[in-house]
Every structure is written in structure tokens, then in C-alpha cells.
Tab-separated table of C-alpha atoms in Angstrom:
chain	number	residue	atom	x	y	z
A	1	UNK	CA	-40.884	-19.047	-15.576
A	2	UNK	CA	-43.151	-16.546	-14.558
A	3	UNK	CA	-45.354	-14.620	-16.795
A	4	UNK	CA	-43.701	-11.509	-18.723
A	5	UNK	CA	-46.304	-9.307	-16.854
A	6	UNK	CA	-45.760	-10.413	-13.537
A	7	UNK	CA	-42.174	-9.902	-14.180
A	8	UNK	CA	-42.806	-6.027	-15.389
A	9	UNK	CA	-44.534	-5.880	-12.041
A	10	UNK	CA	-41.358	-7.178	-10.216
A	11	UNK	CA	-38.854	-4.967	-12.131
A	12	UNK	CA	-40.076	-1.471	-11.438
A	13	UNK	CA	-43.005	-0.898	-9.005
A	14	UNK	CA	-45.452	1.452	-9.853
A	15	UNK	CA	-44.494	1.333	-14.018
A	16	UNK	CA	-47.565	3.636	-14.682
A	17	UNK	CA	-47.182	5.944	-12.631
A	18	UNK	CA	-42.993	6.159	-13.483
A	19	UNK	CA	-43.654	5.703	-17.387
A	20	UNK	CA	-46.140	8.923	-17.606
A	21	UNK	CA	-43.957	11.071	-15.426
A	22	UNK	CA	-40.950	9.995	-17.216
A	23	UNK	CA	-43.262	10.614	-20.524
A	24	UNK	CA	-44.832	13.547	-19.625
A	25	UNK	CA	-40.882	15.302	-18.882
A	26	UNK	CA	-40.120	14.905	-22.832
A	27	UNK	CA	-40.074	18.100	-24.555
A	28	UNK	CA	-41.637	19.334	-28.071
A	29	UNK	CA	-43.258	21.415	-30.413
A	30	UNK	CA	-46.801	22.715	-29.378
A	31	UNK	CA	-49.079	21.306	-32.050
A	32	UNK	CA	-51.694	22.996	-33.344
A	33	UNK	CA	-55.406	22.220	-33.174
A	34	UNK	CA	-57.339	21.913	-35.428
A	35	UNK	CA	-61.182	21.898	-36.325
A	36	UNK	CA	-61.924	18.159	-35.453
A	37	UNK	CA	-63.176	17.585	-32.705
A	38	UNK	CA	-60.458	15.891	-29.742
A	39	UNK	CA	-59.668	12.394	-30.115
A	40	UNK	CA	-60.207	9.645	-27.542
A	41	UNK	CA	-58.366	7.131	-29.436
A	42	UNK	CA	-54.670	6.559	-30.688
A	43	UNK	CA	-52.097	4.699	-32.341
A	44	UNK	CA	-49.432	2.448	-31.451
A	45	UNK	CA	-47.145	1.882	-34.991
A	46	UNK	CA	-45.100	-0.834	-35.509
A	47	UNK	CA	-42.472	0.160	-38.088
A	48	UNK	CA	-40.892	-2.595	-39.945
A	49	UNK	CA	-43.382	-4.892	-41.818
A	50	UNK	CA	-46.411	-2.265	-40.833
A	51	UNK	CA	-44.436	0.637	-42.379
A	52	UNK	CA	-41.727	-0.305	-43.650
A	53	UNK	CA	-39.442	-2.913	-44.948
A	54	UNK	CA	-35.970	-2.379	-44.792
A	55	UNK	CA	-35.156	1.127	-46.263
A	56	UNK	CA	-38.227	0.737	-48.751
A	57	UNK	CA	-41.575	2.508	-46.956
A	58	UNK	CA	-44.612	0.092	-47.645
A	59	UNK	CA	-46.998	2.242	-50.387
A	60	UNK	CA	-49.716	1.795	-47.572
A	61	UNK	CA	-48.173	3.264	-45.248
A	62	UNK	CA	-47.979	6.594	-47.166
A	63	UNK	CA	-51.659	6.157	-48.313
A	64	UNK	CA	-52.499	5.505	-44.063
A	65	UNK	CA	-50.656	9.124	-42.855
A	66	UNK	CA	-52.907	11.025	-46.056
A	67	UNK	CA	-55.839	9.945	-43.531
A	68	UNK	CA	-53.936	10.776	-40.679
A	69	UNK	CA	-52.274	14.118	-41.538
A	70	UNK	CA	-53.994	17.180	-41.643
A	71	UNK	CA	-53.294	19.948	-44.767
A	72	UNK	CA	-51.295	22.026	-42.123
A	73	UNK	CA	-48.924	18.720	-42.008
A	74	UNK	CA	-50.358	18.403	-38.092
A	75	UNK	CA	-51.257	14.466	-36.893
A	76	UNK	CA	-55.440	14.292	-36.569
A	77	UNK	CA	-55.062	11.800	-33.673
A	78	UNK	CA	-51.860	10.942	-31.454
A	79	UNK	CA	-49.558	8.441	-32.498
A	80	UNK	CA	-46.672	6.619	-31.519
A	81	UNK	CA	-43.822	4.187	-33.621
A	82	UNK	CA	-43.210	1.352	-31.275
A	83	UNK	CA	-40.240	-0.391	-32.564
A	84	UNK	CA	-38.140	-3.330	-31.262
A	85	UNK	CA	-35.044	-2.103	-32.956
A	86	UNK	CA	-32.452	-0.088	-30.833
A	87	UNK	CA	-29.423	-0.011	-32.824
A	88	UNK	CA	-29.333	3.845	-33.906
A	89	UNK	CA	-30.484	7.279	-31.933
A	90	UNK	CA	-34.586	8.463	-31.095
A	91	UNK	CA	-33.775	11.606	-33.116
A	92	UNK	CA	-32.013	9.810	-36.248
A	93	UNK	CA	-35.329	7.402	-36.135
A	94	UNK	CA	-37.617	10.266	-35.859
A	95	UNK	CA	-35.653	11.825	-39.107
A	96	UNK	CA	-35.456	8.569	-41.510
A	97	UNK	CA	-39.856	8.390	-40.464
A	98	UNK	CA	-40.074	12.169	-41.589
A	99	UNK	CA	-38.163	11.316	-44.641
A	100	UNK	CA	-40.231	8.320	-45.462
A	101	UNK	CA	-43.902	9.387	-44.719
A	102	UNK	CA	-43.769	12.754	-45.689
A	103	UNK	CA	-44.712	14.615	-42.710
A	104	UNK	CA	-42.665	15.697	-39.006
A	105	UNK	CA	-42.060	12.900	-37.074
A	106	UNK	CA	-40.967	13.971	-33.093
A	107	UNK	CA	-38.429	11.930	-31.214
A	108	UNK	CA	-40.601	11.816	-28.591
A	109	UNK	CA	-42.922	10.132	-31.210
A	110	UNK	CA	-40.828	7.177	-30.745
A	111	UNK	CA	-40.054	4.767	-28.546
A	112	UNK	CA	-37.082	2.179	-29.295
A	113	UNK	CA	-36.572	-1.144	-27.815
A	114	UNK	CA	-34.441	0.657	-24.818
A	115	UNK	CA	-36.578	3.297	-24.546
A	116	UNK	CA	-37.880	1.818	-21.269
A	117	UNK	CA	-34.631	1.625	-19.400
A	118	UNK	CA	-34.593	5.389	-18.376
A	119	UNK	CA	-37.023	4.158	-15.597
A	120	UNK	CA	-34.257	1.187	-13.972
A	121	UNK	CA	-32.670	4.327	-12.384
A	122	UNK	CA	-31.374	1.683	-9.445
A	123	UNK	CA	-28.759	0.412	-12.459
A	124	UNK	CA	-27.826	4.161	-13.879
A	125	UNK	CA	-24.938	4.427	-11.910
A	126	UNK	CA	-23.553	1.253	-12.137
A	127	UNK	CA	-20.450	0.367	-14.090
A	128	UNK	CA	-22.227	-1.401	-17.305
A	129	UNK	CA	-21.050	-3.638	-20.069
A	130	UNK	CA	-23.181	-2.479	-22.915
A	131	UNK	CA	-23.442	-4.924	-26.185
A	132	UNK	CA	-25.241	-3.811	-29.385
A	133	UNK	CA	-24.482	-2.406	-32.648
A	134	UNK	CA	-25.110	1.457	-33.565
A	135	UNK	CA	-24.435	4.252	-31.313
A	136	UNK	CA	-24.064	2.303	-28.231
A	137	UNK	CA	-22.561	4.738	-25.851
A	138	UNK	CA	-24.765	7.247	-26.805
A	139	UNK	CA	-28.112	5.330	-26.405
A	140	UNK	CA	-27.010	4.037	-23.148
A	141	UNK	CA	-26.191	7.475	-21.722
A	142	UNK	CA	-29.378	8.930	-23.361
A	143	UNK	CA	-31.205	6.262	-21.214
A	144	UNK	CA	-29.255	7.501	-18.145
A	145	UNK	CA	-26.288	4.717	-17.475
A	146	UNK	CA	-23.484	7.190	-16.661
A	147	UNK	CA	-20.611	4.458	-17.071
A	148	UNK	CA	-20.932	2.458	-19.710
A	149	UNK	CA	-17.838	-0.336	-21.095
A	150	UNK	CA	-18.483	-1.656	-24.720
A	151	UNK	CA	-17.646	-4.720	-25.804
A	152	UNK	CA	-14.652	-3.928	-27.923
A	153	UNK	CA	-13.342	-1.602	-25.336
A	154	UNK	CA	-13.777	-5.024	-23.219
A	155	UNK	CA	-11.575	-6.734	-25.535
A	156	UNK	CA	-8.727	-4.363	-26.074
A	157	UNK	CA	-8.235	-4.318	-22.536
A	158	UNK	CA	-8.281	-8.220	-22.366
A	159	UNK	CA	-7.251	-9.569	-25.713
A	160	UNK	CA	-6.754	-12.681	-24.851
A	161	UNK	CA	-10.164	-13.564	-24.000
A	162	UNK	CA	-11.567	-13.015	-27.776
A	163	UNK	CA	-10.258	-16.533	-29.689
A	164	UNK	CA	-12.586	-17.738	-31.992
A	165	UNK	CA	-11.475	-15.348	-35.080
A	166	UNK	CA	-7.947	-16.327	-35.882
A	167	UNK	CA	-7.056	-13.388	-37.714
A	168	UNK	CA	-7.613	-11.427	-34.712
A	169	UNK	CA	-6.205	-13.525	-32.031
A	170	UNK	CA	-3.367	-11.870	-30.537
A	171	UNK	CA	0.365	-12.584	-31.588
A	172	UNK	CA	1.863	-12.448	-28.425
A	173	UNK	CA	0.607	-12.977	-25.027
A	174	UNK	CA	0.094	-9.293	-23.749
A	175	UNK	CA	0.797	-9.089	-19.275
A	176	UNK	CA	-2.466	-9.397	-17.257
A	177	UNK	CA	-4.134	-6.166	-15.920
A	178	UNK	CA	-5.119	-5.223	-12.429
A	179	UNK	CA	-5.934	-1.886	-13.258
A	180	UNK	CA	-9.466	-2.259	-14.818
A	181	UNK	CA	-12.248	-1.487	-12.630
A	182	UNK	CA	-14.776	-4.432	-12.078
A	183	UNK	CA	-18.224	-4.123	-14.038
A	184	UNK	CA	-21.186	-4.355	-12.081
A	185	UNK	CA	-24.123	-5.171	-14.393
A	186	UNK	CA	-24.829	-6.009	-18.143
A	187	UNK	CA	-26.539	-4.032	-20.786
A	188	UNK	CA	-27.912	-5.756	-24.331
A	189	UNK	CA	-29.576	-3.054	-26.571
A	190	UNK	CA	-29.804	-5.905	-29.821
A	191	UNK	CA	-27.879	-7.790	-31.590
A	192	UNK	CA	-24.438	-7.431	-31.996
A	193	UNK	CA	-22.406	-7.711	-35.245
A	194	UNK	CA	-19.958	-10.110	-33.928
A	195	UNK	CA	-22.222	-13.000	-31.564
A	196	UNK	CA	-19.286	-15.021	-30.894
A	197	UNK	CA	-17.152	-12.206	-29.537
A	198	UNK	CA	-20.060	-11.151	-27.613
A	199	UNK	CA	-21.011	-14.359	-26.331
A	200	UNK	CA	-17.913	-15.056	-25.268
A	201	UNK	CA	-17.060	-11.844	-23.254
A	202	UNK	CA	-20.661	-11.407	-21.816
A	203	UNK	CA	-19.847	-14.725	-20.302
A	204	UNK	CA	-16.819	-13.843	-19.261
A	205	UNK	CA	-18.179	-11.199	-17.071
A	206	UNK	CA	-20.831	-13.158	-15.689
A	207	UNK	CA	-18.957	-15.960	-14.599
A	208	UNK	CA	-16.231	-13.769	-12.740
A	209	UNK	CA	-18.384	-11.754	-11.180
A	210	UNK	CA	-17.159	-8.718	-13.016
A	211	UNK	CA	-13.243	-9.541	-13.193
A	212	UNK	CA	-12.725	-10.849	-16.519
A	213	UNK	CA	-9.137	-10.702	-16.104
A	214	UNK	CA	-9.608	-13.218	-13.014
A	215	UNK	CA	-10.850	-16.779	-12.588
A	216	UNK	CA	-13.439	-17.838	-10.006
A	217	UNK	CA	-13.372	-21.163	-9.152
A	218	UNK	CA	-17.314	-21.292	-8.942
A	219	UNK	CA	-19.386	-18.970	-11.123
A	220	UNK	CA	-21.307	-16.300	-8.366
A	221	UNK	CA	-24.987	-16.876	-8.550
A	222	UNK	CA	-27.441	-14.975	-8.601
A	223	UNK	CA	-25.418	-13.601	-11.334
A	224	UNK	CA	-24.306	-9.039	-11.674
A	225	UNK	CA	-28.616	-7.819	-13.043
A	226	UNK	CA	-28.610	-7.811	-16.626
A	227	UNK	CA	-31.002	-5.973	-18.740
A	228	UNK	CA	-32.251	-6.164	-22.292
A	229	UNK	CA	-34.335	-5.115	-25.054
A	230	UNK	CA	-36.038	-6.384	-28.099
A	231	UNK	CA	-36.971	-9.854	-27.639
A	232	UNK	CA	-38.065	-10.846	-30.843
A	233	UNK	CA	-36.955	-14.099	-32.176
A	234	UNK	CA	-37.393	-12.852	-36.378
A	235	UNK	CA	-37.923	-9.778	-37.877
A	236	UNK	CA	-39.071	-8.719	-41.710
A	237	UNK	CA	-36.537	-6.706	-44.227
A	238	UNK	CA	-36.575	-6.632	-47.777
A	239	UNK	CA	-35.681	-10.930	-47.733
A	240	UNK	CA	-38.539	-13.076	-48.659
A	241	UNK	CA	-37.753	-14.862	-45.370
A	242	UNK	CA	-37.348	-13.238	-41.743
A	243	UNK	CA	-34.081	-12.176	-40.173
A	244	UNK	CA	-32.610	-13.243	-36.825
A	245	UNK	CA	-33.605	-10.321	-34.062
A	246	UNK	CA	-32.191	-10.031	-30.263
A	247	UNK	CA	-34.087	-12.329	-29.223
A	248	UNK	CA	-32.071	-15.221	-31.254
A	249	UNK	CA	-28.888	-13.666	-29.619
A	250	UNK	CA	-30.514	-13.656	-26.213
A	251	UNK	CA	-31.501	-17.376	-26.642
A	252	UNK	CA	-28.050	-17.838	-27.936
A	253	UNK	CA	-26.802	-16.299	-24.576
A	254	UNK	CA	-29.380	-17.999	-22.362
A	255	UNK	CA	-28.545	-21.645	-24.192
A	256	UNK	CA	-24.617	-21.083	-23.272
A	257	UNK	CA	-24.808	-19.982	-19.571
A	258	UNK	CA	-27.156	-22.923	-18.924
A	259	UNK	CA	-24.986	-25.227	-20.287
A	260	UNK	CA	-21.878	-23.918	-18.723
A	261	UNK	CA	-23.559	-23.283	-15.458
A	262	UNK	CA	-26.371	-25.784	-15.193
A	263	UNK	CA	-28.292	-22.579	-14.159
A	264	UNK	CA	-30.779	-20.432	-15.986
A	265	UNK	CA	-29.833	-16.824	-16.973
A	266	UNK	CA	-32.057	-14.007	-15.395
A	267	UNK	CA	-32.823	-10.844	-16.082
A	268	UNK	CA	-33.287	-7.874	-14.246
A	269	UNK	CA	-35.358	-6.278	-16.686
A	270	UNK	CA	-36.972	-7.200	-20.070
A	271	UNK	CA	-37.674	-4.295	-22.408
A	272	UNK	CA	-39.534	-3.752	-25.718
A	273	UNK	CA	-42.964	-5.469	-27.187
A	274	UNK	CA	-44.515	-7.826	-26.031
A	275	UNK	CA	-43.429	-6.235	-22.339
A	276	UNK	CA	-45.815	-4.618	-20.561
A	277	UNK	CA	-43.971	-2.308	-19.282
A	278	UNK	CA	-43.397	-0.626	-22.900
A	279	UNK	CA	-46.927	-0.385	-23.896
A	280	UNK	CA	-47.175	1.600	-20.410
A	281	UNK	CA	-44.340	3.627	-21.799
A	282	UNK	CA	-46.127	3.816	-24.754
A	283	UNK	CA	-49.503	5.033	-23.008
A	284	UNK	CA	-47.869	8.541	-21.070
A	285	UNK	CA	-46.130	9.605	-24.586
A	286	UNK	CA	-49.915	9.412	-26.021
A	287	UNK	CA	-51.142	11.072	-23.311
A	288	UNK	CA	-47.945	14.120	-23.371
A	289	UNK	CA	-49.055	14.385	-27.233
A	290	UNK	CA	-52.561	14.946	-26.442
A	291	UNK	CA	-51.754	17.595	-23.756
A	292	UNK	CA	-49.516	19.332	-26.498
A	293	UNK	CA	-52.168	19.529	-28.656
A	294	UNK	CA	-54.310	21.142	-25.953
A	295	UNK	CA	-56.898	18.212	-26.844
A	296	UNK	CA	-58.616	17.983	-23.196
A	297	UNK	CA	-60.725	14.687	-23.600
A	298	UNK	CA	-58.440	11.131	-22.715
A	299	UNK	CA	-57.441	9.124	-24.942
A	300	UNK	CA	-59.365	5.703	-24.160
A	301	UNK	CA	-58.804	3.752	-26.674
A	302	UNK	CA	-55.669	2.621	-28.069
A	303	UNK	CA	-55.352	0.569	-31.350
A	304	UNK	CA	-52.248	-1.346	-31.533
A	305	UNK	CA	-50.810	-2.170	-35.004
A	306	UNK	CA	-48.371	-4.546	-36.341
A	307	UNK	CA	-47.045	-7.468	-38.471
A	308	UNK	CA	-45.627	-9.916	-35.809
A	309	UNK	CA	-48.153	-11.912	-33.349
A	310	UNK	CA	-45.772	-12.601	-31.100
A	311	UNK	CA	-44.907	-9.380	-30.472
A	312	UNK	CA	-47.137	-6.895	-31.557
A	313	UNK	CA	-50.404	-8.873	-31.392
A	314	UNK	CA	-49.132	-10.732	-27.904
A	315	UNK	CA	-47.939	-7.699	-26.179
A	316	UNK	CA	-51.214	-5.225	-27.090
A	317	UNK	CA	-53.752	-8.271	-25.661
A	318	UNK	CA	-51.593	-8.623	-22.598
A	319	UNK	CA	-51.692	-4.877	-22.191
A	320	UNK	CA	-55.604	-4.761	-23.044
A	321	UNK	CA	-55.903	-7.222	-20.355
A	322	UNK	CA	-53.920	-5.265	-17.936
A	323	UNK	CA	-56.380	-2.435	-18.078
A	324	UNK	CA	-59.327	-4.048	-17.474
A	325	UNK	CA	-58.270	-4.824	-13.809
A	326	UNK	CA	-56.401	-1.534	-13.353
A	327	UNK	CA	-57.260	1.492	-11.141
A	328	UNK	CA	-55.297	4.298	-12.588
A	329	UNK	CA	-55.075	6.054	-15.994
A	330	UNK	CA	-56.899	7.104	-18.696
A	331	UNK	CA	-56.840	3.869	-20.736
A	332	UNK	CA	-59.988	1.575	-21.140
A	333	UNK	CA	-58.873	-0.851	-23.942
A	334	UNK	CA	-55.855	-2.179	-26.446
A	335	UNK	CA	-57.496	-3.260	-29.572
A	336	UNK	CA	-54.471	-5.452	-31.662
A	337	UNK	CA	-54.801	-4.974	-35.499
A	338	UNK	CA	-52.726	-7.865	-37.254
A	339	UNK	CA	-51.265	-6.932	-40.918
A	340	UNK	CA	-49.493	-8.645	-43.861
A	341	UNK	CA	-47.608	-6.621	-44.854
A	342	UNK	CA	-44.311	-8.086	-42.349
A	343	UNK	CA	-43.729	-11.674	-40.700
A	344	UNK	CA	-47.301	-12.458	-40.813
A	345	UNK	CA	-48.784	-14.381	-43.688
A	346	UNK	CA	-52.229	-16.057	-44.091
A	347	UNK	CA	-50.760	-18.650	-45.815
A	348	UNK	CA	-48.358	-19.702	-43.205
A	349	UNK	CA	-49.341	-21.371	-39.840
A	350	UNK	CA	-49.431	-19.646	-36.937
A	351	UNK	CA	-47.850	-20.039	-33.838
A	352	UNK	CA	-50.972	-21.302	-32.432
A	353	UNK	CA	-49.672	-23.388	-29.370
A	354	UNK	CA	-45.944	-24.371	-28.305
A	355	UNK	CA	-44.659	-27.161	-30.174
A	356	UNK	CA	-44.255	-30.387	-27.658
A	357	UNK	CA	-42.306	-33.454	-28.967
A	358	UNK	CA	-41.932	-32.288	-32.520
A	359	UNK	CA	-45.823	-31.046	-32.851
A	360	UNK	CA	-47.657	-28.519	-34.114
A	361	UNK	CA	-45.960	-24.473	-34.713
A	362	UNK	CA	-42.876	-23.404	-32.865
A	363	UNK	CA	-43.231	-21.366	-29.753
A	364	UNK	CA	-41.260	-18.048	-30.819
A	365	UNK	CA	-42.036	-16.193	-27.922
A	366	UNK	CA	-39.288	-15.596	-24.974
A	367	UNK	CA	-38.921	-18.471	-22.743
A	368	UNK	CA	-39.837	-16.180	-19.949
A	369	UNK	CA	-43.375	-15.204	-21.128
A	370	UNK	CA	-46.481	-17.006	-19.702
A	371	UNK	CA	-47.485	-18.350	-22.553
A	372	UNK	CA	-51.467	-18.046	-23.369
A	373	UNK	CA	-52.558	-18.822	-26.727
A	374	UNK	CA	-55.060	-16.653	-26.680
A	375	UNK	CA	-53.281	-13.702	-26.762
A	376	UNK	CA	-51.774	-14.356	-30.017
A	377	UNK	CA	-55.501	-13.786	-31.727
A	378	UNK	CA	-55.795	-10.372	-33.735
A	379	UNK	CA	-59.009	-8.311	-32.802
A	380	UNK	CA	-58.903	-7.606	-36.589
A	381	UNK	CA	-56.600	-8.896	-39.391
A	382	UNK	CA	-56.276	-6.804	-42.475
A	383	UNK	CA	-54.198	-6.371	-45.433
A	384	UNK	CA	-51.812	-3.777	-44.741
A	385	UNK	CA	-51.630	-0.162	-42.235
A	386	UNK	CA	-54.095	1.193	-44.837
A	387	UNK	CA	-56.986	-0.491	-44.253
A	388	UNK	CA	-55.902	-0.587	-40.220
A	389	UNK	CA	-56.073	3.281	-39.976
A	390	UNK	CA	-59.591	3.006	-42.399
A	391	UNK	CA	-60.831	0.425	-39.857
A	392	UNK	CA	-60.353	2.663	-36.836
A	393	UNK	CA	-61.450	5.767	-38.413
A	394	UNK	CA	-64.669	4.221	-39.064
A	395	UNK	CA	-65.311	2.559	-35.594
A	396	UNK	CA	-64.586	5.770	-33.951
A	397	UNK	CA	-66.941	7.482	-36.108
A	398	UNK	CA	-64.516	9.625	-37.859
A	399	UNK	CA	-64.824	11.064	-41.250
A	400	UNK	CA	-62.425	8.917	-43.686
């Protein structure tokens, strides 16, 4: 498979260049400036397990934005929440953030899993089947797909194709339609409530090209582009134990068409951490909050925390690594600060390599990554967001 960020490359030429203008075109409150002199550096937040767990806000967290926050309530340095999650509205995350830590959190402070998809502008007005939980219609049209089919509208039209529930297996055997218009691509935002129903329908389109109400009698490949976000086999809540994320429904997905098929599913477009493409995203919102502020210097440096290595940790080396060969932008580094306050604990083993034959730690990653090993090492492992924001302070020679 090739490497995730040879695949960003492949998906959308010229990413920088499309993720600051997109970026720089949100809108926003003019900040005020304060005494301090401009930064050069900012954040990139994880949320859940850096800030959060659950609905409960980690105690560090609060003690981190004290540091952060200035007494007129204004941010000291730019910062962004990066979040895999994409099951609910930018604005409605933006308000639960405010709630939690105490101070004004944007929208355009915050970039879901899907966030990234306003740039596949070659898909927007294509006839999509969109699968998720939340708001779905609404995300998918805030990210600029102007037809979108859910998956339950998919099933009332076709109820015959949803049989694994008996209870909701229809009672008669309704007359086939003709009337529905084809769908031409396939959109996963994260995880749906009901996999099977999902699973079973997504397939459905894939292998008829479209035409669930038809039968092909070989499945088209390549397959109608399907794009997704969040990638991220676990995730941490208030359980002792991680939670399934998308990326257990995508392998789910991926697993089935293979085995059906004897062909591997592709994807037109992989979105959230550890993608390049939404630490680029990432990079222009920085950038847009640093213009706001009228803070002239660039922001260099980037520190990039989180709980999850194979996310957080993986995606902010493979982005440090992409700036050190490229031309354009402000960017010099991506330092990756690795807490434990979410799926990472020091007393559990890491995913150090990719098990082979029953050895060593599970590979968690996406099967499409380019596995390096390497990239899975912290810069700096610390306790919790506290001592992260502490750290940086200090290294850029700020006052703490």
C-alpha cells in the first residue's frame, strides 16, 4: 500500500496551498493583542484523552488554558482542537470546548475529522451516500457535497436490502423501484450506530455500481471514489478500556469487500490524524488566527499534542518530516508531545513494530499507512496537557 503521505499527495495536488486558502476564507472575531510580544509557535490540541474524557474535562486541561488565556479571556498563542471525531457540527464543538475550559472557543478553532473534505471539490457535486451518526446532512453540506443520500433514506427506499435485524425486516415484499437516481460516490464521516445495516448497504452500492435496486453480474472495479475520515482504530471515554473508532468500522468494511470481491477497497481520500493532509489543514487555520490577531511574525513552530501514538504522535512526525523537505510556508518544525492522560499508558506496551506471526504489539495503524516505527516516538512524553503547555512555554522562552 503506499504510504499515507504519498497518498495525500495523490488526492489533492497542491494541499498547502488549497488548505491555507480554504483556511484563510473562514471568518471570525478580531482578537485583540495584547502586551506579549507575537508568537512564533502554536498548538495543535487533541481533545479526548488530552482534554477531555467523555463529557468529564481532564482537571489539567483547565489548569493548561490558565497559562494560555490572557485576563481579557484572549488566547496568548494560536491554537487549534484537532479531533478525529465528526459525528456533531464545528459550531456545537466549538460551544461544548467554551463550556468546558472556561474561555471562547471559535469554530474556526476546530477542525473535525471531515474538516478536510471541503478541499475534494471534484466530489461536491456528486450524488453521495453519506454514513455516520450526528448531523449527517448537515456536516456533509457544510463541507460542500450538495446531494447527499443517508443511509436510512437508502433503506426506506429499498427495504428489502436491510435483513439482519428481524424486527425490522419487512412484512411484505414491497415492488422494486426504477425511480431512484443512481449514487455516484460514498461518504463515511465515523462510525455509524447500526454497522451491520451500514455494511450491508455500503456494499450494496459498491457492488452495483450505484443501483442498489439492480444486480450486476460482476462487481465494477475500480469501484464509485469513496472518502472517509477518522481512522483511528480505539479511542479513550470515561471506560477504563478504549472504544472502537471509524477506523474499526472501516476495517470492518475493507475485511467484507475483500472477501466478497477478492479485491482491496480504495479510497479516494483519507481524512483526519495521522493524514497529512489535516495537519496542513491544521497549519493555514494557525496562520488565519495569527493574522486576526494582527501578530505579524510566522508561526514556526508547531507543538502537536495528544494521547494516541498512532494518531497524534504518528501523524505530527510525518508532518514534521514533511516540512523539512518543503519549499513553501511558514512552518519549520512539528514537535509531538505524548500524554497519559488518554489511550496511552506507560505501563502498557507500545505499538512498537507490526505484529508478524503472533509477535510482538499489534499494528493499529490503517492498513494504508507506510508504516515506520519511528514515527511512533514522542519528542517528549509527559503526564498530562499541563505539563505539555509548561514544557513549551519554557522552550520558547515564555514567561510561565
Amino acid at each position: 500500500m503506499a504510504a499515507l503521505g504519498e497518498a495525500a499527495a495523490r488526492w489533492a495536488p497542491g494541499l498547502w496551498r488549497r488548505a491555507a486558502r480554504a483556511a484563510a476564507g473562514f471568518g471570525g472575531r478580531r482578537f485583540a493583542s495584547g502586551s506579549q510580544s507575537p508568537p512564533t509557535f502554536g498548538f495543535l490540541l487533541d481533545i479526548d484523552g488530552v482534554l477531555v474524557r467523555g463529557h468529564q474535562v481532564i482537571p489539567a486541561a483547565r489548569e493548561a488554558f490558565r497559562r494560555l488565556v490572557d485576563p481579557q479571556g484572549q488566547l496568548r498563542v494560536p491554537v487549534v482542537f484537532v479531533t478525529n471525531a465528526g459525528n456533531m457540527l464545528q459550531r456545537s464543538k466549538a460551544q461544548e470546548l467554551s463550556a468546558l475550559l472556561g474561555f471562547q472557543v471559535e469554530p474556526d478553532q476546530v477542525i473535525l475529522s471531515h474538516s478536510p473534505m471541503k478541499l475534494f471539490s471534484q466530489h461536491h457535486d456528486k450524488r453521495m451516500l453519506v454514513s455516520g451518526q450526528g448531523p449527517l446532512v448537515e456536516n456533509a453540506r457544510a463541507l460542500g457535497f450538495k446531494h447527499v443520500v443517508t443511509v436510512d433514506e437508502l433503506r426506506a427506499a429499498f427495504p428489502v436490502l436491510d435483513m439482519v435485524d428481524l424486527q425490522r425486516r419487512p412484512k411484505t415484499t414491497p415492488l422494486p423501484r426504477n425511480d431512484f437516481p443512481a449514487i455516484e460516490g460514498v461518504l463515511l464521516l465515523g462510525e455509524p450506530v447500526r454497522w451491520e445495516t451500514s455494511l450491508q448497504l455500503i456494499m450494496d452500492i459498491l457492488l452495483s455500481d450505484g443501483n442498489p435496486g439492480t444486480g450486476l453480474a460482476t462487481a465494477p472495479y475500480p469501484h464509485l471514489p469513496v472518502l472517509a475520515s477518522n481512522t483511528d482504530l480505539l479511542w479513550m471515554a470515561e471506560a477504563k478500556m478504549p472504544r472502537f473508532g471509524h477506523g474499526t468500522f472501516l476495517l470492518c468494511l475493507e475485511a467484507v469487500y475483500r472477501k466478497v470481491t477478492g479485491r482491496e477497497l480504495c479510497y479516494a481520500g483519507l481524512m483526519g490524524k495521522p493524514s497529512l493532509l489535516t495537519y496542513q489543514y491544521a497549519e493555514g487555520l494557525l496562520a488565519r488566527q495569527a493574522a486576526r490577531r494582527g501578530w505579524a511574525a510566522p508561526i514556526r513552530s508547531l507543538y502537536a499534542v495528544g494521547d494516541n501514538p498512532m494518531s497524534d504522535i504518528y501523524g505530527a512526525n510525518l508532518f514534521h518530516q514533511h516540512l523539512q523537505t518543503r519549499r513553501e510556508g511558514a512552518a519549520r518544525s512539528c514537535t509531538a508531545i505524548l500524554v497519559c492522560t488518554g489511550v496511552y499508558s506507560p505501563q502498557a506496551p507500545g505499538p512498537a513494530a507490526p505484529a508478524l506471526g503472533g509477535e510482538g504489539p499489534p499494528f493499529h495503524g490503517h492498513r494504508d499507512l507506510g508504516f515506520n516505527p519511528g514515527l511512533l516516538q514522542a519528542a517528549h512524553v509527559v503526564s498530562d496537557v499541563h505539563e505539555a503547555v509548561r514544557l513549551v512555554l519554557g522552550k520558547e522562552g515564555w514567561a510561565l
